[in-house]
Amino acid sequence: MINVAIIGTGAIAPSHIEAYKHFSEKCKVIAVCDLYPEKAKKALEHYNLGAEFVKDYKELLERPDIDLVSVCTPPYTHSQIAVDFLDAGKHVIVEKPMASSLEECDAMNEAAERSGKILSVIAQNRFRTPMMKLKNVLDTKLMGPILHTQVDSFWWRGHSYYDLWWRGTWEKEGGGCTLNHAVHHIDIFQWMNGMPSEITAVTSNTAHDNAEVEDISIAIGRYDDGALAQITSSVVHHGEEQQLIFQGKNARVSSPWKLKASKSRGNGFPEEDKDLEDKIQKVYDEQPDLEFEGHPGQILDVLTAIEENKQVLVDGRQGRRTLELITAIYQSATLKKPVALPLKTDSPFYTRDGILKNAPHFYEKTKTIENFSDNTITT
Ligand SMILES: NC(=O)c1ccc[n+]([C@@H]2O[C@H](COP(=O)([O-])OP(=O)(O)OC[C@H]3O[C@@H](n4cnc5c(N)ncnc54)[C@H](O)[C@@H]3O)[C@@H](O)[C@H]2O)c1
């Protein structure tokens, strides 16, 4: 039996608790921690957990009966909490974004290496049947080299979203929609298509004058072979129509799934390449559906890795790569210059202090509330 502690019992914690409860033959939540006892107690009662409550996570570090910890606290706390638990010999699942700076990601990966324990960064949207099928299709390389990728990470959040105490500040949220919303799509983008070698970006805040951070960013990634990618991150898009489109030399594929293949007529104009479309569609259809999607899918991946001593799909190296792209977007937009990847440790945005010193305040945070009365969210 894998014994679990949950640190932070706010909006995302139920996704973890429900997943652990679902795999009750493998694991059990035995402790929960939050700065607000009433929030933790509500979770304990609601889920009938029979787990212990502590206010300070440090009380759990020396507990030999805890094997795995889910870190569900705000971004600025992720690194220290994860490092402390890894050093205490616990496996760690940390919510996205991995941390609020690359320096913190490096500290987390070093701790995971030191302890030999698992560090997994939540990227639950990888664990969806259409995403796994798309990844499998891309891995066949049937589309030919990818020439253009379009990432539309379109979300919509109202003005009051940034009233929550830790949101909307560089210090505590670590960034705006590029870090906290597009992190999902940027993770999938780099997992499916690899890292570009250069980023050029512009950020802005168009509708949230109560937040220091951006509510929209547009970035262009350039690969060594000349291929381009455009990544739009937003919390001002009504309808939240999100997509990832990969335009290969021979065909295009995307999430939501759509497939088109063109071949050239004698005069260069396109005609449908039905044979290739059929071949790619067959690969897509033949891949079996996932049994568990989202948080349950990723948490099962970690539980299985612990039981069978295997690798997890989304480890700290993967989490860091996603943060590297996001950091490059912030650096390029702030300095108004393209940024070469990999980002060096002397980058002005590598450390948390560097980000706090350099990142633009679009506005100042004007209102702070401790908790929303309605704490339900969509992911
Ligand atoms: N995977 C997803 O789709 C998804 C969705 C929403 C949020 N998140 C992430 O989950 C994390 C938490 O977000 P949320 O929306 O649940 O926020 P929240 O504010 O609703 O919950 C965070 C909880 O952590 C507690 N907390 C803060 N510092 C703490 C500390 N040092 N020790 C113990 N408890 C502490 C707070 O009191 C709060 O109850 C963030 O990193 C966020 O980006 C992920």
GROMACS .gro file of C-alpha atoms and ligand atoms in nm:
model
  423
    1MET     CA    1   0.000   0.000   0.000
    2ILE     CA    2   0.138   0.342  -0.100
    3ASN     CA    3   0.061   0.601   0.170
    4VAL     CA    4  -0.004   0.952   0.042
    5ALA     CA    5  -0.001   1.306   0.183
    6ILE     CA    6  -0.172   1.599   0.009
    7ILE     CA    7  -0.019   1.943   0.061
    8GLY     CA    8  -0.270   2.219  -0.020
    9THR     CA    9  -0.642   2.139  -0.018
   10GLY     CA   10  -0.774   2.409  -0.251
   11ALA     CA   11  -0.935   2.390  -0.594
   12ILE     CA   12  -0.712   2.130  -0.761
   13ALA     CA   13  -0.670   1.897  -0.460
   14PRO     CA   14  -1.000   1.711  -0.528
   15SER     CA   15  -0.860   1.592  -0.863
   16HIS     CA   16  -0.577   1.423  -0.670
   17ILE     CA   17  -0.791   1.293  -0.383
   18GLU     CA   18  -1.052   1.143  -0.619
   19ALA     CA   19  -0.780   0.973  -0.823
   20TYR     CA   20  -0.617   0.823  -0.511
   21LYS     CA   21  -0.958   0.705  -0.390
   22HIS     CA   22  -1.017   0.545  -0.728
   23PHE     CA   23  -0.703   0.333  -0.688
   24SER     CA   24  -0.776   0.240  -0.327
   25GLU     CA   25  -0.632  -0.109  -0.375
   26LYS     CA   26  -0.292   0.055  -0.436
   27CYS     CA   27  -0.287   0.367  -0.216
   28LYS     CA   28  -0.441   0.559   0.071
   29VAL     CA   29  -0.438   0.929   0.164
   30ILE     CA   30  -0.321   0.933   0.526
   31ALA     CA   31  -0.241   1.304   0.578
   32VAL     CA   32  -0.354   1.642   0.445
   33CYS     CA   33  -0.198   1.982   0.502
   34ASP     CA   34  -0.318   2.338   0.443
   35LEU     CA   35  -0.253   2.682   0.587
   36TYR     CA   36  -0.630   2.704   0.639
   37PRO     CA   37  -0.744   2.422   0.873
   38GLU     CA   38  -1.110   2.470   0.774
   39LYS     CA   39  -1.029   2.399   0.408
   40ALA     CA   40  -0.841   2.080   0.492
   41LYS     CA   41  -1.112   1.968   0.732
   42LYS     CA   42  -1.378   2.024   0.469
   43ALA     CA   43  -1.185   1.798   0.231
   44LEU     CA   44  -1.138   1.535   0.501
   45GLU     CA   45  -1.511   1.529   0.570
   46HIS     CA   46  -1.627   1.554   0.210
   47TYR     CA   47  -1.412   1.262   0.100
   48ASN     CA   48  -1.445   1.070   0.425
   49LEU     CA   49  -1.069   1.031   0.424
   50GLY     CA   50  -0.998   0.941   0.785
   51ALA     CA   51  -0.661   1.112   0.734
   52GLU     CA   52  -0.461   1.328   0.974
   53PHE     CA   53  -0.452   1.709   0.935
   54VAL     CA   54  -0.138   1.918   0.983
   55LYS     CA   55  -0.093   2.292   0.929
   56ASP     CA   56   0.280   2.281   0.856
   57TYR     CA   57   0.402   2.032   0.595
   58LYS     CA   58   0.736   2.005   0.778
   59GLU     CA   59   0.557   1.794   1.041
   60LEU     CA   60   0.523   1.525   0.772
   61LEU     CA   61   0.885   1.514   0.656
   62GLU     CA   62   1.005   1.266   0.917
   63ARG     CA   63   0.701   1.041   0.895
   64PRO     CA   64   0.827   0.697   0.782
   65ASP     CA   65   0.475   0.587   0.684
   66ILE     CA   66   0.441   0.847   0.403
   67ASP     CA   67   0.560   0.726   0.063
   68LEU     CA   68   0.419   0.978  -0.183
   69VAL     CA   69   0.323   1.345  -0.164
   70SER     CA   70   0.097   1.550  -0.394
   71VAL     CA   71   0.197   1.917  -0.389
   72CYS     CA   72  -0.121   2.118  -0.468
   73THR     CA   73  -0.010   2.460  -0.342
   74PRO     CA   74   0.054   2.784  -0.538
   75PRO     CA   75   0.351   2.787  -0.780
   76TYR     CA   76   0.595   2.988  -0.566
   77THR     CA   77   0.589   2.716  -0.298
   78HIS     CA   78   0.638   2.412  -0.526
   79SER     CA   79   1.016   2.399  -0.531
   80GLN     CA   80   1.085   2.422  -0.158
   81ILE     CA   81   0.811   2.175  -0.064
   82ALA     CA   82   0.915   1.926  -0.335
   83VAL     CA   83   1.285   1.949  -0.245
   84ASP     CA   84   1.210   1.899   0.126
   85PHE     CA   85   0.999   1.587   0.062
   86LEU     CA   86   1.242   1.440  -0.194
   87ASP     CA   87   1.528   1.491   0.051
   88ALA     CA   88   1.314   1.321   0.316
   89GLY     CA   89   1.295   1.016   0.086
   90LYS     CA   90   0.938   1.061  -0.045
   91HIS     CA   91   0.817   1.039  -0.404
   92VAL     CA   92   0.662   1.368  -0.520
   93ILE     CA   93   0.389   1.466  -0.764
   94VAL     CA   94   0.388   1.841  -0.809
   95GLU     CA   95   0.110   2.040  -0.972
   96LYS     CA   96   0.184   2.250  -1.277
   97PRO     CA   97   0.370   2.475  -1.331
   98MET     CA   98   0.669   2.282  -1.200
   99ALA     CA   99   0.800   2.597  -1.025
  100SER     CA  100   0.825   2.970  -1.078
  101SER     CA  101   1.182   2.969  -1.214
  102LEU     CA  102   1.432   2.743  -1.389
  103GLU     CA  103   1.669   2.768  -1.093
  104GLU     CA  104   1.397   2.617  -0.874
  105CYS     CA  105   1.334   2.341  -1.132
  106ASP     CA  106   1.706   2.259  -1.124
  107ALA     CA  107   1.698   2.236  -0.743
  108MET     CA  108   1.402   1.996  -0.768
  109ASN     CA  109   1.569   1.776  -1.029
  110GLU     CA  110   1.890   1.768  -0.826
  111ALA     CA  111   1.692   1.660  -0.517
  112ALA     CA  112   1.520   1.385  -0.718
  113GLU     CA  113   1.858   1.262  -0.838
  114ARG     CA  114   2.007   1.275  -0.486
  115SER     CA  115   1.722   1.080  -0.333
  116GLY     CA  116   1.655   0.841  -0.620
  117LYS     CA  117   1.283   0.914  -0.571
  118ILE     CA  118   1.025   0.994  -0.838
  119LEU     CA  119   0.943   1.354  -0.924
  120SER     CA  120   0.646   1.385  -1.157
  121VAL     CA  121   0.503   1.716  -1.281
  122ILE     CA  122   0.130   1.725  -1.350
  123ALA     CA  123   0.051   1.741  -1.721
  124GLN     CA  124  -0.279   1.558  -1.708
  125ASN     CA  125  -0.381   1.648  -2.062
  126ARG     CA  126  -0.113   1.419  -2.203
  127PHE     CA  127  -0.319   1.142  -2.048
  128ARG     CA  128  -0.613   1.176  -2.285
  129THR     CA  129  -0.690   0.926  -2.558
  130PRO     CA  130  -0.686   1.178  -2.847
  131MET     CA  131  -0.351   1.321  -2.727
  132MET     CA  132  -0.189   0.978  -2.696
  133LYS     CA  133  -0.322   0.887  -3.042
  134LEU     CA  134  -0.189   1.212  -3.191
  135LYS     CA  135   0.152   1.155  -3.031
  136ASN     CA  136   0.158   0.802  -3.171
  137VAL     CA  137   0.069   0.933  -3.518
  138LEU     CA  138   0.345   1.198  -3.501
  139ASP     CA  139   0.598   0.935  -3.392
  140THR     CA  140   0.537   0.742  -3.718
  141LYS     CA  141   0.676   1.046  -3.909
  142LEU     CA  142   0.423   0.971  -4.185
  143MET     CA  143   0.352   1.345  -4.213
  144GLY     CA  144   0.712   1.411  -4.314
  145PRO     CA  145   0.910   1.685  -4.138
  146ILE     CA  146   0.690   1.925  -3.941
  147LEU     CA  147   0.708   2.267  -4.106
  148HIS     CA  148   0.468   2.468  -3.892
  149THR     CA  149   0.301   2.414  -3.556
  150GLN     CA  150   0.011   2.619  -3.427
  151VAL     CA  151  -0.061   2.615  -3.056
  152ASP     CA  152  -0.379   2.796  -2.953
  153SER     CA  153  -0.398   2.790  -2.575
  154PHE     CA  154  -0.717   2.989  -2.556
  155TRP     CA  155  -0.884   3.027  -2.216
  156TRP     CA  156  -1.115   3.288  -2.067
  157ARG     CA  157  -1.102   3.418  -1.710
  158GLY     CA  158  -1.299   3.711  -1.568
  159HIS     CA  159  -1.151   4.008  -1.386
  160SER     CA  160  -1.214   3.862  -1.037
  161TYR     CA  161  -1.001   3.556  -1.120
  162TYR     CA  162  -0.692   3.757  -1.024
  163ASP     CA  163  -0.838   3.866  -0.688
  164LEU     CA  164  -0.726   3.539  -0.523
  165TRP     CA  165  -0.432   3.628  -0.295
  166TRP     CA  166  -0.156   3.444  -0.484
  167ARG     CA  167  -0.275   3.506  -0.840
  168GLY     CA  168  -0.170   3.788  -1.069
  169THR     CA  169   0.172   3.853  -0.914
  170TRP     CA  170   0.518   3.760  -1.038
  171GLU     CA  171   0.615   3.679  -0.681
  172LYS     CA  172   0.348   3.419  -0.605
  173GLU     CA  173   0.187   3.306  -0.932
  174GLY     CA  174   0.520   3.334  -1.113
  175GLY     CA  175   0.365   3.461  -1.436
  176GLY     CA  176   0.035   3.498  -1.619
  177CYS     CA  177  -0.153   3.286  -1.871
  178THR     CA  178   0.166   3.170  -2.047
  179LEU     CA  179   0.287   3.003  -1.728
  180ASN     CA  180  -0.035   2.898  -1.564
  181HIS     CA  181  -0.270   2.816  -1.849
  182ALA     CA  182  -0.061   2.755  -2.162
  183VAL     CA  183   0.174   2.535  -1.957
  184HIS     CA  184  -0.052   2.243  -2.058
  185HIS     CA  185  -0.029   2.309  -2.431
  186ILE     CA  186   0.337   2.408  -2.418
  187ASP     CA  187   0.413   2.079  -2.242
  188ILE     CA  188   0.231   1.883  -2.511
  189PHE     CA  189   0.390   2.092  -2.786
  190GLN     CA  190   0.746   2.017  -2.671
  191TRP     CA  191   0.660   1.651  -2.599
  192MET     CA  192   0.522   1.602  -2.949
  193ASN     CA  193   0.756   1.818  -3.156
  194GLY     CA  194   1.071   1.882  -2.949
  195MET     CA  195   1.231   2.211  -2.847
  196PRO     CA  196   1.281   2.497  -3.094
  197SER     CA  197   1.622   2.666  -3.093
  198GLU     CA  198   1.496   3.024  -3.074
  199ILE     CA  199   1.195   3.211  -2.931
  200THR     CA  200   1.062   3.556  -3.018
  201ALA     CA  201   0.763   3.680  -2.821
  202VAL     CA  202   0.534   3.966  -2.726
  203THR     CA  203   0.322   3.976  -2.408
  204SER     CA  204   0.042   4.210  -2.305
  205ASN     CA  205  -0.235   4.259  -2.052
  206THR     CA  206  -0.553   4.359  -2.229
  207ALA     CA  207  -0.839   4.302  -1.985
  208HIS     CA  208  -0.711   4.241  -1.630
  209ASP     CA  209  -0.601   4.571  -1.476
  210ASN     CA  210  -0.582   4.401  -1.135
  211ALA     CA  211  -0.286   4.179  -1.233
  212GLU     CA  212   0.086   4.246  -1.274
  213VAL     CA  213   0.114   3.961  -1.524
  214GLU     CA  214   0.017   3.911  -1.890
  215ASP     CA  215  -0.325   3.790  -2.003
  216ILE     CA  216  -0.210   3.725  -2.359
  217SER     CA  217   0.119   3.633  -2.527
  218ILE     CA  218   0.217   3.545  -2.881
  219ALA     CA  219   0.542   3.360  -2.938
  220ILE     CA  220   0.722   3.231  -3.244
  221GLY     CA  221   0.958   2.936  -3.213
  222ARG     CA  222   1.218   2.866  -3.481
  223TYR     CA  223   1.377   2.524  -3.528
  224ASP     CA  224   1.728   2.468  -3.663
  225ASP     CA  225   1.584   2.330  -3.988
  226GLY     CA  226   1.386   2.652  -4.043
  227ALA     CA  227   1.049   2.516  -3.928
  228LEU     CA  228   0.834   2.763  -3.733
  229ALA     CA  229   0.588   2.733  -3.446
  230GLN     CA  230   0.339   2.990  -3.318
  231ILE     CA  231   0.221   2.968  -2.960
  232THR     CA  232  -0.064   3.190  -2.844
  233SER     CA  233  -0.144   3.191  -2.473
  234SER     CA  234  -0.454   3.372  -2.358
  235VAL     CA  235  -0.717   3.413  -2.089
  236VAL     CA  236  -0.921   3.656  -2.300
  237HIS     CA  237  -1.061   3.414  -2.559
  238HIS     CA  238  -1.436   3.355  -2.537
  239GLY     CA  239  -1.528   2.995  -2.610
  240GLU     CA  240  -1.182   2.865  -2.510
  241GLU     CA  241  -1.131   2.700  -2.851
  242GLN     CA  242  -0.801   2.526  -2.804
  243GLN     CA  243  -0.599   2.342  -3.062
  244LEU     CA  244  -0.259   2.207  -3.161
  245ILE     CA  245  -0.199   2.177  -3.534
  246PHE     CA  246   0.106   2.011  -3.687
  247GLN     CA  247   0.162   2.087  -4.055
  248GLY     CA  248   0.400   1.830  -4.199
  249LYS     CA  249   0.549   1.830  -4.547
  250ASN     CA  250   0.307   1.554  -4.648
  251ALA     CA  251   0.006   1.596  -4.418
  252ARG     CA  252  -0.149   1.791  -4.131
  253VAL     CA  253  -0.277   1.642  -3.809
  254SER     CA  254  -0.420   1.809  -3.503
  255SER     CA  255  -0.596   1.801  -3.170
  256PRO     CA  256  -0.898   1.812  -3.194
  257TRP     CA  257  -0.834   1.537  -3.448
  258LYS     CA  258  -0.840   1.644  -3.810
  259LEU     CA  259  -0.634   1.500  -4.091
  260LYS     CA  260  -0.560   1.637  -4.437
  261ALA     CA  261  -0.294   1.534  -4.687
  262SER     CA  262  -0.219   1.708  -5.014
  263LYS     CA  263   0.002   1.605  -5.302
  264SER     CA  264   0.105   1.819  -5.593
  265ARG     CA  265  -0.052   1.822  -5.931
  266GLY     CA  266   0.177   1.892  -6.229
  267ASN     CA  267   0.118   2.265  -6.193
  268GLY     CA  268   0.192   2.270  -5.819
  269PHE     CA  269  -0.169   2.303  -5.710
  270PRO     CA  270  -0.292   2.057  -5.444
  271GLU     CA  271  -0.491   1.740  -5.475
  272GLU     CA  272  -0.596   1.510  -5.192
  273ASP     CA  273  -0.352   1.232  -5.101
  274LYS     CA  274  -0.616   0.976  -5.006
  275ASP     CA  275  -0.369   0.687  -4.966
  276LEU     CA  276  -0.166   0.877  -4.709
  277GLU     CA  277  -0.478   0.997  -4.528
  278ASP     CA  278  -0.601   0.636  -4.503
  279LYS     CA  279  -0.263   0.519  -4.374
  280ILE     CA  280  -0.247   0.789  -4.105
  281GLN     CA  281  -0.611   0.740  -4.004
  282LYS     CA  282  -0.544   0.367  -3.961
  283VAL     CA  283  -0.258   0.440  -3.717
  284TYR     CA  284  -0.487   0.676  -3.522
  285ASP     CA  285  -0.776   0.426  -3.509
  286GLU     CA  286  -0.564   0.126  -3.414
  287GLN     CA  287  -0.422   0.281  -3.097
  288PRO     CA  288  -0.637   0.161  -2.804
  289ASP     CA  289  -0.822   0.408  -2.579
  290LEU     CA  290  -0.674   0.491  -2.238
  291GLU     CA  291  -0.853   0.328  -1.946
  292PHE     CA  292  -0.794   0.631  -1.720
  293GLU     CA  293  -0.766   0.987  -1.841
  294GLY     CA  294  -0.656   1.319  -1.683
  295HIS     CA  295  -0.535   1.323  -1.322
  296PRO     CA  296  -0.632   0.956  -1.263
  297GLY     CA  297  -0.430   0.862  -1.572
  298GLN     CA  298  -0.119   1.044  -1.455
  299ILE     CA  299  -0.152   0.937  -1.091
  300LEU     CA  300  -0.183   0.574  -1.204
  301ASP     CA  301   0.134   0.624  -1.409
  302VAL     CA  302   0.316   0.734  -1.090
  303LEU     CA  303   0.170   0.457  -0.871
  304THR     CA  304   0.272   0.199  -1.131
  305ALA     CA  305   0.621   0.350  -1.156
  306ILE     CA  306   0.660   0.320  -0.777
  307GLU     CA  307   0.531  -0.039  -0.770
  308GLU     CA  308   0.728  -0.159  -1.070
  309ASN     CA  309   1.033   0.065  -1.039
  310LYS     CA  310   0.968   0.222  -1.380
  311GLN     CA  311   1.006   0.569  -1.532
  312VAL     CA  312   0.714   0.811  -1.521
  313LEU     CA  313   0.593   0.975  -1.843
  314VAL     CA  314   0.626   1.332  -1.712
  315ASP     CA  315   0.935   1.367  -1.494
  316GLY     CA  316   1.117   1.678  -1.371
  317ARG     CA  317   1.328   1.700  -1.689
  318GLN     CA  318   1.011   1.724  -1.896
  319GLY     CA  319   0.862   1.979  -1.655
  320ARG     CA  320   1.178   2.187  -1.676
  321ARG     CA  321   1.173   2.189  -2.057
  322THR     CA  322   0.823   2.335  -2.054
  323LEU     CA  323   0.932   2.602  -1.806
  324GLU     CA  324   1.236   2.679  -2.021
  325LEU     CA  325   1.012   2.763  -2.317
  326ILE     CA  326   0.788   2.979  -2.099
  327THR     CA  327   1.089   3.156  -1.946
  328ALA     CA  328   1.225   3.226  -2.296
  329ILE     CA  329   0.887   3.378  -2.390
  330TYR     CA  330   0.906   3.612  -2.088
  331GLN     CA  331   1.268   3.702  -2.155
  332SER     CA  332   1.214   3.771  -2.526
  333ALA     CA  333   0.901   3.978  -2.464
  334THR     CA  334   1.069   4.183  -2.190
  335LEU     CA  335   1.400   4.245  -2.365
  336LYS     CA  336   1.229   4.274  -2.708
  337LYS     CA  337   1.485   4.035  -2.858
  338PRO     CA  338   1.491   3.675  -2.983
  339VAL     CA  339   1.619   3.429  -2.721
  340ALA     CA  340   1.839   3.130  -2.809
  341LEU     CA  341   1.764   2.793  -2.649
  342PRO     CA  342   1.883   2.621  -2.438
  343LEU     CA  343   1.857   2.914  -2.200
  344LYS     CA  344   2.179   2.966  -2.004
  345THR     CA  345   2.203   2.996  -1.627
  346ASP     CA  346   2.324   3.354  -1.668
  347SER     CA  347   1.991   3.447  -1.832
  348PRO     CA  348   1.836   3.742  -1.645
  349PHE     CA  349   1.521   3.528  -1.611
  350TYR     CA  350   1.689   3.207  -1.482
  351THR     CA  351   1.635   3.286  -1.113
  352ARG     CA  352   1.323   3.392  -0.927
  353ASP     CA  353   1.504   3.709  -0.819
  354GLY     CA  354   1.591   3.780  -1.182
  355ILE     CA  355   1.228   3.744  -1.285
  356LEU     CA  356   1.110   3.966  -1.000
  357LYS     CA  357   1.366   4.229  -1.099
  358ASN     CA  358   1.307   4.221  -1.475
  359ALA     CA  359   0.949   4.117  -1.549
  360PRO     CA  360   0.713   4.402  -1.641
  361HIS     CA  361   0.422   4.496  -1.413
  362PHE     CA  362   0.139   4.558  -1.657
  363TYR     CA  363  -0.075   4.671  -1.361
  364GLU     CA  364  -0.064   4.644  -0.983
  365LYS     CA  365  -0.282   4.402  -0.792
  366THR     CA  366  -0.562   4.607  -0.642
  367LYS     CA  367  -0.768   4.352  -0.450
  368THR     CA  368  -0.681   4.040  -0.253
  369ILE     CA  369  -0.924   3.781  -0.123
  370GLU     CA  370  -0.828   3.477   0.083
  371ASN     CA  371  -1.074   3.233  -0.073
  372PHE     CA  372  -1.365   3.231  -0.319
  373SER     CA  373  -1.693   3.106  -0.177
  374ASP     CA  374  -1.735   2.906  -0.500
  375ASN     CA  375  -1.415   2.704  -0.527
  376THR     CA  376  -1.512   2.486  -0.823
  377ILE     CA  377  -1.293   2.508  -1.130
  378THR     CA  378  -1.268   2.371  -1.482
  379THR     CA  379  -0.937   2.228  -1.602
  380LIG     N1  380  -0.365   2.069  -1.342
  380LIG     C1  381  -0.457   2.161  -1.356
  380LIG     O1  382  -0.536   2.161  -1.450
  380LIG     C2  383  -0.468   2.270  -1.254
  380LIG     C3  384  -0.586   2.345  -1.239
  380LIG     C4  385  -0.589   2.443  -1.140
  380LIG     C5  386  -0.479   2.469  -1.060
  380LIG     N2  387  -0.363   2.396  -1.080
  380LIG     C6  388  -0.243   2.424  -1.002
  380LIG     O2  389  -0.260   2.376  -0.871
  380LIG     C7  390  -0.192   2.460  -0.779
  380LIG     C8  391  -0.292   2.511  -0.674
  380LIG     O3  392  -0.393   2.582  -0.740
  380LIG     P1  393  -0.541   2.590  -0.682
  380LIG     O4  394  -0.625   2.647  -0.791
  380LIG     O5  395  -0.579   2.461  -0.619
  380LIG     O6  396  -0.519   2.703  -0.570
  380LIG     P2  397  -0.599   2.723  -0.433
  380LIG     O7  398  -0.559   2.854  -0.381
  380LIG     O8  399  -0.744   2.693  -0.454
  380LIG     O9  400  -0.539   2.606  -0.342
  380LIG     C9  401  -0.407   2.608  -0.293
  380LIG    C10  402  -0.410   2.567  -0.147
  380LIG    O10  403  -0.276   2.559  -0.097
  380LIG    C11  404  -0.276   2.612   0.034
  380LIG     N3  405  -0.139   2.653   0.066
  380LIG    C12  406  -0.069   2.759   0.018
  380LIG     N4  407   0.055   2.758   0.066
  380LIG    C13  408   0.065   2.650   0.145
  380LIG    C14  409   0.171   2.594   0.224
  380LIG     N5  410   0.291   2.653   0.230
  380LIG     N6  411   0.145   2.481   0.295
  380LIG    C15  412   0.023   2.422   0.289
  380LIG     N7  413  -0.080   2.470   0.217
  380LIG    C16  414  -0.059   2.582   0.146
  380LIG    C17  415  -0.374   2.728   0.030
  380LIG    O11  416  -0.423   2.762   0.157
  380LIG    C18  417  -0.485   2.668  -0.060
  380LIG    O12  418  -0.585   2.603   0.013
  380LIG    C19  419  -0.129   2.573  -0.862
  380LIG    O13  420   0.004   2.542  -0.890
  380LIG    C20  421  -0.213   2.572  -0.988
  380LIG    O14  422  -0.144   2.621  -1.101
  380LIG    C21  423  -0.358   2.297  -1.172
   0.00000   0.00000   0.00000
